[in-house]
């Protein structure tokens, strides 16, 4: 019982749990948008061809949406739930780096979604 209490009050263990929770939270929030990325891409592909600059912008936005999707799946494929066994400090270092990476993926996703929504709203506003 004493050993269990000592482990539970270990700041490195607590940090590890917090980092794992935060990584999952950021991942889940970004992952929710995955289907929406495809919806936005489909909507961008379906817009009426207008001026050449609009077509170019739509292509750029589609590429950004695809890049966000690829970044998420690349991160998920390399993320290790049990990364560094037996060395909690090394595992915490790994988790800190992974948190930065998934936050970057999340920002990339948010930006791609925002830009696509803005463009689609502007195209809808000029077509009607």
JSON list of C-alpha atoms in Angstrom, two decimals:
[
{"chain": "A", "resi": 1, "resn": "UNK", "atom": "CA", "xyz": [0.00, 0.00, 0.00]},
{"chain": "A", "resi": 2, "resn": "UNK", "atom": "CA", "xyz": [2.82, 2.40, 0.84]},
{"chain": "A", "resi": 3, "resn": "UNK", "atom": "CA", "xyz": [4.51, 1.67, -2.50]},
{"chain": "A", "resi": 4, "resn": "UNK", "atom": "CA", "xyz": [1.26, 2.46, -4.34]},
{"chain": "A", "resi": 5, "resn": "UNK", "atom": "CA", "xyz": [0.88, 5.78, -2.52]},
{"chain": "A", "resi": 6, "resn": "UNK", "atom": "CA", "xyz": [4.46, 6.72, -3.30]},
{"chain": "A", "resi": 7, "resn": "UNK", "atom": "CA", "xyz": [3.96, 5.95, -6.99]},
{"chain": "A", "resi": 8, "resn": "UNK", "atom": "CA", "xyz": [0.73, 7.95, -7.11]},
{"chain": "A", "resi": 9, "resn": "UNK", "atom": "CA", "xyz": [2.39, 11.00, -5.63]},
{"chain": "A", "resi": 10, "resn": "UNK", "atom": "CA", "xyz": [5.40, 10.82, -7.98]},
{"chain": "A", "resi": 11, "resn": "UNK", "atom": "CA", "xyz": [5.37, 14.09, -9.97]},
{"chain": "A", "resi": 12, "resn": "UNK", "atom": "CA", "xyz": [6.86, 12.34, -13.01]},
{"chain": "A", "resi": 13, "resn": "UNK", "atom": "CA", "xyz": [4.04, 9.79, -13.03]},
{"chain": "A", "resi": 14, "resn": "UNK", "atom": "CA", "xyz": [1.46, 12.53, -12.60]},
{"chain": "A", "resi": 15, "resn": "UNK", "atom": "CA", "xyz": [3.02, 14.52, -15.43]},
{"chain": "A", "resi": 16, "resn": "UNK", "atom": "CA", "xyz": [2.99, 11.45, -17.63]},
{"chain": "A", "resi": 17, "resn": "UNK", "atom": "CA", "xyz": [-0.70, 10.91, -17.04]},
{"chain": "A", "resi": 18, "resn": "UNK", "atom": "CA", "xyz": [-1.46, 14.58, -17.71]},
{"chain": "A", "resi": 19, "resn": "UNK", "atom": "CA", "xyz": [0.57, 14.53, -20.93]},
{"chain": "A", "resi": 20, "resn": "UNK", "atom": "CA", "xyz": [-1.18, 11.38, -22.14]},
{"chain": "A", "resi": 21, "resn": "UNK", "atom": "CA", "xyz": [-4.59, 12.90, -21.39]},
{"chain": "A", "resi": 22, "resn": "UNK", "atom": "CA", "xyz": [-3.72, 16.15, -23.16]},
{"chain": "A", "resi": 23, "resn": "UNK", "atom": "CA", "xyz": [-2.39, 14.31, -26.22]},
{"chain": "A", "resi": 24, "resn": "UNK", "atom": "CA", "xyz": [-5.60, 12.31, -26.49]},
{"chain": "A", "resi": 25, "resn": "UNK", "atom": "CA", "xyz": [-7.73, 15.42, -25.97]},
{"chain": "A", "resi": 26, "resn": "UNK", "atom": "CA", "xyz": [-5.96, 17.37, -28.74]},
{"chain": "A", "resi": 27, "resn": "UNK", "atom": "CA", "xyz": [-6.02, 14.33, -31.04]},
{"chain": "A", "resi": 28, "resn": "UNK", "atom": "CA", "xyz": [-9.72, 13.68, -30.49]},
{"chain": "A", "resi": 29, "resn": "UNK", "atom": "CA", "xyz": [-10.63, 17.32, -31.09]},
{"chain": "A", "resi": 30, "resn": "UNK", "atom": "CA", "xyz": [-8.71, 17.39, -34.38]},
{"chain": "A", "resi": 31, "resn": "UNK", "atom": "CA", "xyz": [-9.87, 13.92, -35.41]},
{"chain": "A", "resi": 32, "resn": "UNK", "atom": "CA", "xyz": [-13.52, 14.98, -35.19]},
{"chain": "A", "resi": 33, "resn": "UNK", "atom": "CA", "xyz": [-12.86, 17.26, -38.16]},
{"chain": "A", "resi": 34, "resn": "UNK", "atom": "CA", "xyz": [-11.56, 14.47, -40.41]},
{"chain": "A", "resi": 35, "resn": "UNK", "atom": "CA", "xyz": [-14.92, 13.80, -42.04]},
{"chain": "A", "resi": 36, "resn": "UNK", "atom": "CA", "xyz": [-15.50, 17.52, -42.37]},
{"chain": "A", "resi": 37, "resn": "UNK", "atom": "CA", "xyz": [-12.20, 17.87, -44.26]},
{"chain": "A", "resi": 38, "resn": "UNK", "atom": "CA", "xyz": [-13.60, 15.54, -46.92]},
{"chain": "A", "resi": 39, "resn": "UNK", "atom": "CA", "xyz": [-16.90, 17.41, -46.98]},
{"chain": "A", "resi": 40, "resn": "UNK", "atom": "CA", "xyz": [-15.11, 20.71, -47.54]},
{"chain": "A", "resi": 41, "resn": "UNK", "atom": "CA", "xyz": [-12.92, 19.16, -50.22]},
{"chain": "A", "resi": 42, "resn": "UNK", "atom": "CA", "xyz": [-16.00, 17.82, -52.03]},
{"chain": "A", "resi": 43, "resn": "UNK", "atom": "CA", "xyz": [-17.68, 21.21, -51.83]},
{"chain": "A", "resi": 44, "resn": "UNK", "atom": "CA", "xyz": [-14.57, 22.93, -53.19]},
{"chain": "A", "resi": 45, "resn": "UNK", "atom": "CA", "xyz": [-14.36, 20.45, -56.05]},
{"chain": "A", "resi": 46, "resn": "UNK", "atom": "CA", "xyz": [-18.03, 21.05, -56.88]},
{"chain": "A", "resi": 47, "resn": "UNK", "atom": "CA", "xyz": [-17.98, 24.84, -57.12]},
{"chain": "A", "resi": 48, "resn": "UNK", "atom": "CA", "xyz": [-18.72, 26.29, -60.53]},
{"chain": "A", "resi": 49, "resn": "UNK", "atom": "CA", "xyz": [-15.56, 27.18, -62.36]},
{"chain": "A", "resi": 50, "resn": "UNK", "atom": "CA", "xyz": [-15.24, 30.90, -62.15]},
{"chain": "A", "resi": 51, "resn": "UNK", "atom": "CA", "xyz": [-12.29, 33.16, -62.62]},
{"chain": "A", "resi": 52, "resn": "UNK", "atom": "CA", "xyz": [-8.91, 31.49, -62.89]},
{"chain": "A", "resi": 53, "resn": "UNK", "atom": "CA", "xyz": [-7.77, 32.93, -59.55]},
{"chain": "A", "resi": 54, "resn": "UNK", "atom": "CA", "xyz": [-10.79, 31.33, -57.84]},
{"chain": "A", "resi": 55, "resn": "UNK", "atom": "CA", "xyz": [-9.97, 27.98, -59.40]},
{"chain": "A", "resi": 56, "resn": "UNK", "atom": "CA", "xyz": [-6.37, 28.33, -58.26]},
{"chain": "A", "resi": 57, "resn": "UNK", "atom": "CA", "xyz": [-7.45, 29.25, -54.72]},
{"chain": "A", "resi": 58, "resn": "UNK", "atom": "CA", "xyz": [-9.85, 26.28, -54.57]},
{"chain": "A", "resi": 59, "resn": "UNK", "atom": "CA", "xyz": [-6.99, 23.98, -55.65]},
{"chain": "A", "resi": 60, "resn": "UNK", "atom": "CA", "xyz": [-4.72, 25.43, -52.96]},
{"chain": "A", "resi": 61, "resn": "UNK", "atom": "CA", "xyz": [-7.40, 24.93, -50.32]},
{"chain": "A", "resi": 62, "resn": "UNK", "atom": "CA", "xyz": [-8.00, 21.35, -51.40]},
{"chain": "A", "resi": 63, "resn": "UNK", "atom": "CA", "xyz": [-4.26, 20.73, -51.11]},
{"chain": "A", "resi": 64, "resn": "UNK", "atom": "CA", "xyz": [-4.26, 22.25, -47.60]},
{"chain": "A", "resi": 65, "resn": "UNK", "atom": "CA", "xyz": [-7.17, 20.03, -46.53]},
{"chain": "A", "resi": 66, "resn": "UNK", "atom": "CA", "xyz": [-5.39, 16.97, -47.90]},
{"chain": "A", "resi": 67, "resn": "UNK", "atom": "CA", "xyz": [-2.17, 17.98, -46.14]},
{"chain": "A", "resi": 68, "resn": "UNK", "atom": "CA", "xyz": [-4.00, 18.31, -42.82]},
{"chain": "A", "resi": 69, "resn": "UNK", "atom": "CA", "xyz": [-5.53, 14.87, -43.27]},
{"chain": "A", "resi": 70, "resn": "UNK", "atom": "CA", "xyz": [-2.16, 13.32, -44.17]},
{"chain": "A", "resi": 71, "resn": "UNK", "atom": "CA", "xyz": [-0.51, 15.02, -41.18]},
{"chain": "A", "resi": 72, "resn": "UNK", "atom": "CA", "xyz": [-3.06, 13.50, -38.80]},
{"chain": "A", "resi": 73, "resn": "UNK", "atom": "CA", "xyz": [-2.63, 10.00, -40.14]},
{"chain": "A", "resi": 74, "resn": "UNK", "atom": "CA", "xyz": [1.15, 10.32, -40.26]},
{"chain": "A", "resi": 75, "resn": "UNK", "atom": "CA", "xyz": [1.14, 11.35, -36.60]},
{"chain": "A", "resi": 76, "resn": "UNK", "atom": "CA", "xyz": [-1.22, 8.53, -35.63]},
{"chain": "A", "resi": 77, "resn": "UNK", "atom": "CA", "xyz": [0.93, 5.96, -37.43]},
{"chain": "A", "resi": 78, "resn": "UNK", "atom": "CA", "xyz": [4.08, 6.94, -35.55]},
{"chain": "A", "resi": 79, "resn": "UNK", "atom": "CA", "xyz": [2.60, 7.68, -32.10]},
{"chain": "A", "resi": 80, "resn": "UNK", "atom": "CA", "xyz": [3.46, 5.05, -29.52]},
{"chain": "A", "resi": 81, "resn": "UNK", "atom": "CA", "xyz": [1.07, 4.59, -26.61]},
{"chain": "A", "resi": 82, "resn": "UNK", "atom": "CA", "xyz": [3.78, 2.73, -24.69]},
{"chain": "A", "resi": 83, "resn": "UNK", "atom": "CA", "xyz": [6.85, 4.60, -25.86]},
{"chain": "A", "resi": 84, "resn": "UNK", "atom": "CA", "xyz": [9.59, 4.33, -23.24]},
{"chain": "A", "resi": 85, "resn": "UNK", "atom": "CA", "xyz": [9.05, 1.52, -20.82]},
{"chain": "A", "resi": 86, "resn": "UNK", "atom": "CA", "xyz": [10.88, 1.69, -17.51]},
{"chain": "A", "resi": 87, "resn": "UNK", "atom": "CA", "xyz": [12.08, 5.30, -17.77]},
{"chain": "A", "resi": 88, "resn": "UNK", "atom": "CA", "xyz": [9.30, 7.69, -16.87]},
{"chain": "A", "resi": 89, "resn": "UNK", "atom": "CA", "xyz": [11.38, 10.82, -17.49]},
{"chain": "A", "resi": 90, "resn": "UNK", "atom": "CA", "xyz": [12.36, 9.69, -20.98]},
{"chain": "A", "resi": 91, "resn": "UNK", "atom": "CA", "xyz": [8.72, 8.81, -21.62]},
{"chain": "A", "resi": 92, "resn": "UNK", "atom": "CA", "xyz": [7.69, 12.27, -20.43]},
{"chain": "A", "resi": 93, "resn": "UNK", "atom": "CA", "xyz": [10.16, 13.82, -22.86]},
{"chain": "A", "resi": 94, "resn": "UNK", "atom": "CA", "xyz": [8.62, 11.72, -25.64]},
{"chain": "A", "resi": 95, "resn": "UNK", "atom": "CA", "xyz": [5.11, 12.78, -24.58]},
{"chain": "A", "resi": 96, "resn": "UNK", "atom": "CA", "xyz": [6.06, 16.47, -24.53]},
{"chain": "A", "resi": 97, "resn": "UNK", "atom": "CA", "xyz": [7.39, 16.18, -28.08]},
{"chain": "A", "resi": 98, "resn": "UNK", "atom": "CA", "xyz": [4.30, 14.27, -29.20]},
{"chain": "A", "resi": 99, "resn": "UNK", "atom": "CA", "xyz": [2.04, 16.89, -27.65]},
{"chain": "A", "resi": 100, "resn": "UNK", "atom": "CA", "xyz": [3.81, 19.58, -29.66]},
{"chain": "A", "resi": 101, "resn": "UNK", "atom": "CA", "xyz": [3.41, 17.53, -32.83]},
{"chain": "A", "resi": 102, "resn": "UNK", "atom": "CA", "xyz": [-0.31, 16.83, -32.39]},
{"chain": "A", "resi": 103, "resn": "UNK", "atom": "CA", "xyz": [-0.91, 20.48, -31.48]},
{"chain": "A", "resi": 104, "resn": "UNK", "atom": "CA", "xyz": [0.78, 21.42, -34.75]},
{"chain": "A", "resi": 105, "resn": "UNK", "atom": "CA", "xyz": [-1.46, 18.97, -36.63]},
{"chain": "A", "resi": 106, "resn": "UNK", "atom": "CA", "xyz": [-4.48, 20.46, -34.87]},
{"chain": "A", "resi": 107, "resn": "UNK", "atom": "CA", "xyz": [-3.49, 24.01, -35.85]},
{"chain": "A", "resi": 108, "resn": "UNK", "atom": "CA", "xyz": [-2.91, 22.89, -39.45]},
{"chain": "A", "resi": 109, "resn": "UNK", "atom": "CA", "xyz": [-6.37, 21.28, -39.50]},
{"chain": "A", "resi": 110, "resn": "UNK", "atom": "CA", "xyz": [-8.07, 24.30, -37.94]},
{"chain": "A", "resi": 111, "resn": "UNK", "atom": "CA", "xyz": [-6.40, 26.65, -40.44]},
{"chain": "A", "resi": 112, "resn": "UNK", "atom": "CA", "xyz": [-7.31, 24.51, -43.45]},
{"chain": "A", "resi": 113, "resn": "UNK", "atom": "CA", "xyz": [-10.92, 24.28, -42.31]},
{"chain": "A", "resi": 114, "resn": "UNK", "atom": "CA", "xyz": [-11.17, 28.00, -41.55]},
{"chain": "A", "resi": 115, "resn": "UNK", "atom": "CA", "xyz": [-9.68, 29.02, -44.90]},
{"chain": "A", "resi": 116, "resn": "UNK", "atom": "CA", "xyz": [-11.90, 26.63, -46.86]},
{"chain": "A", "resi": 117, "resn": "UNK", "atom": "CA", "xyz": [-15.02, 27.82, -45.01]},
{"chain": "A", "resi": 118, "resn": "UNK", "atom": "CA", "xyz": [-14.12, 31.46, -45.65]},
{"chain": "A", "resi": 119, "resn": "UNK", "atom": "CA", "xyz": [-13.56, 30.84, -49.36]},
{"chain": "A", "resi": 120, "resn": "UNK", "atom": "CA", "xyz": [-16.76, 28.84, -49.75]},
{"chain": "A", "resi": 121, "resn": "UNK", "atom": "CA", "xyz": [-18.72, 31.58, -47.96]},
{"chain": "A", "resi": 122, "resn": "UNK", "atom": "CA", "xyz": [-17.24, 34.21, -50.27]},
{"chain": "A", "resi": 123, "resn": "UNK", "atom": "CA", "xyz": [-18.03, 32.17, -53.38]},
{"chain": "A", "resi": 124, "resn": "UNK", "atom": "CA", "xyz": [-21.59, 31.58, -52.16]},
{"chain": "A", "resi": 125, "resn": "UNK", "atom": "CA", "xyz": [-21.93, 35.31, -51.49]},
{"chain": "A", "resi": 126, "resn": "UNK", "atom": "CA", "xyz": [-20.89, 36.23, -55.02]},
{"chain": "A", "resi": 127, "resn": "UNK", "atom": "CA", "xyz": [-22.97, 33.63, -56.84]},
{"chain": "A", "resi": 128, "resn": "UNK", "atom": "CA", "xyz": [-26.38, 34.56, -55.65]}
]
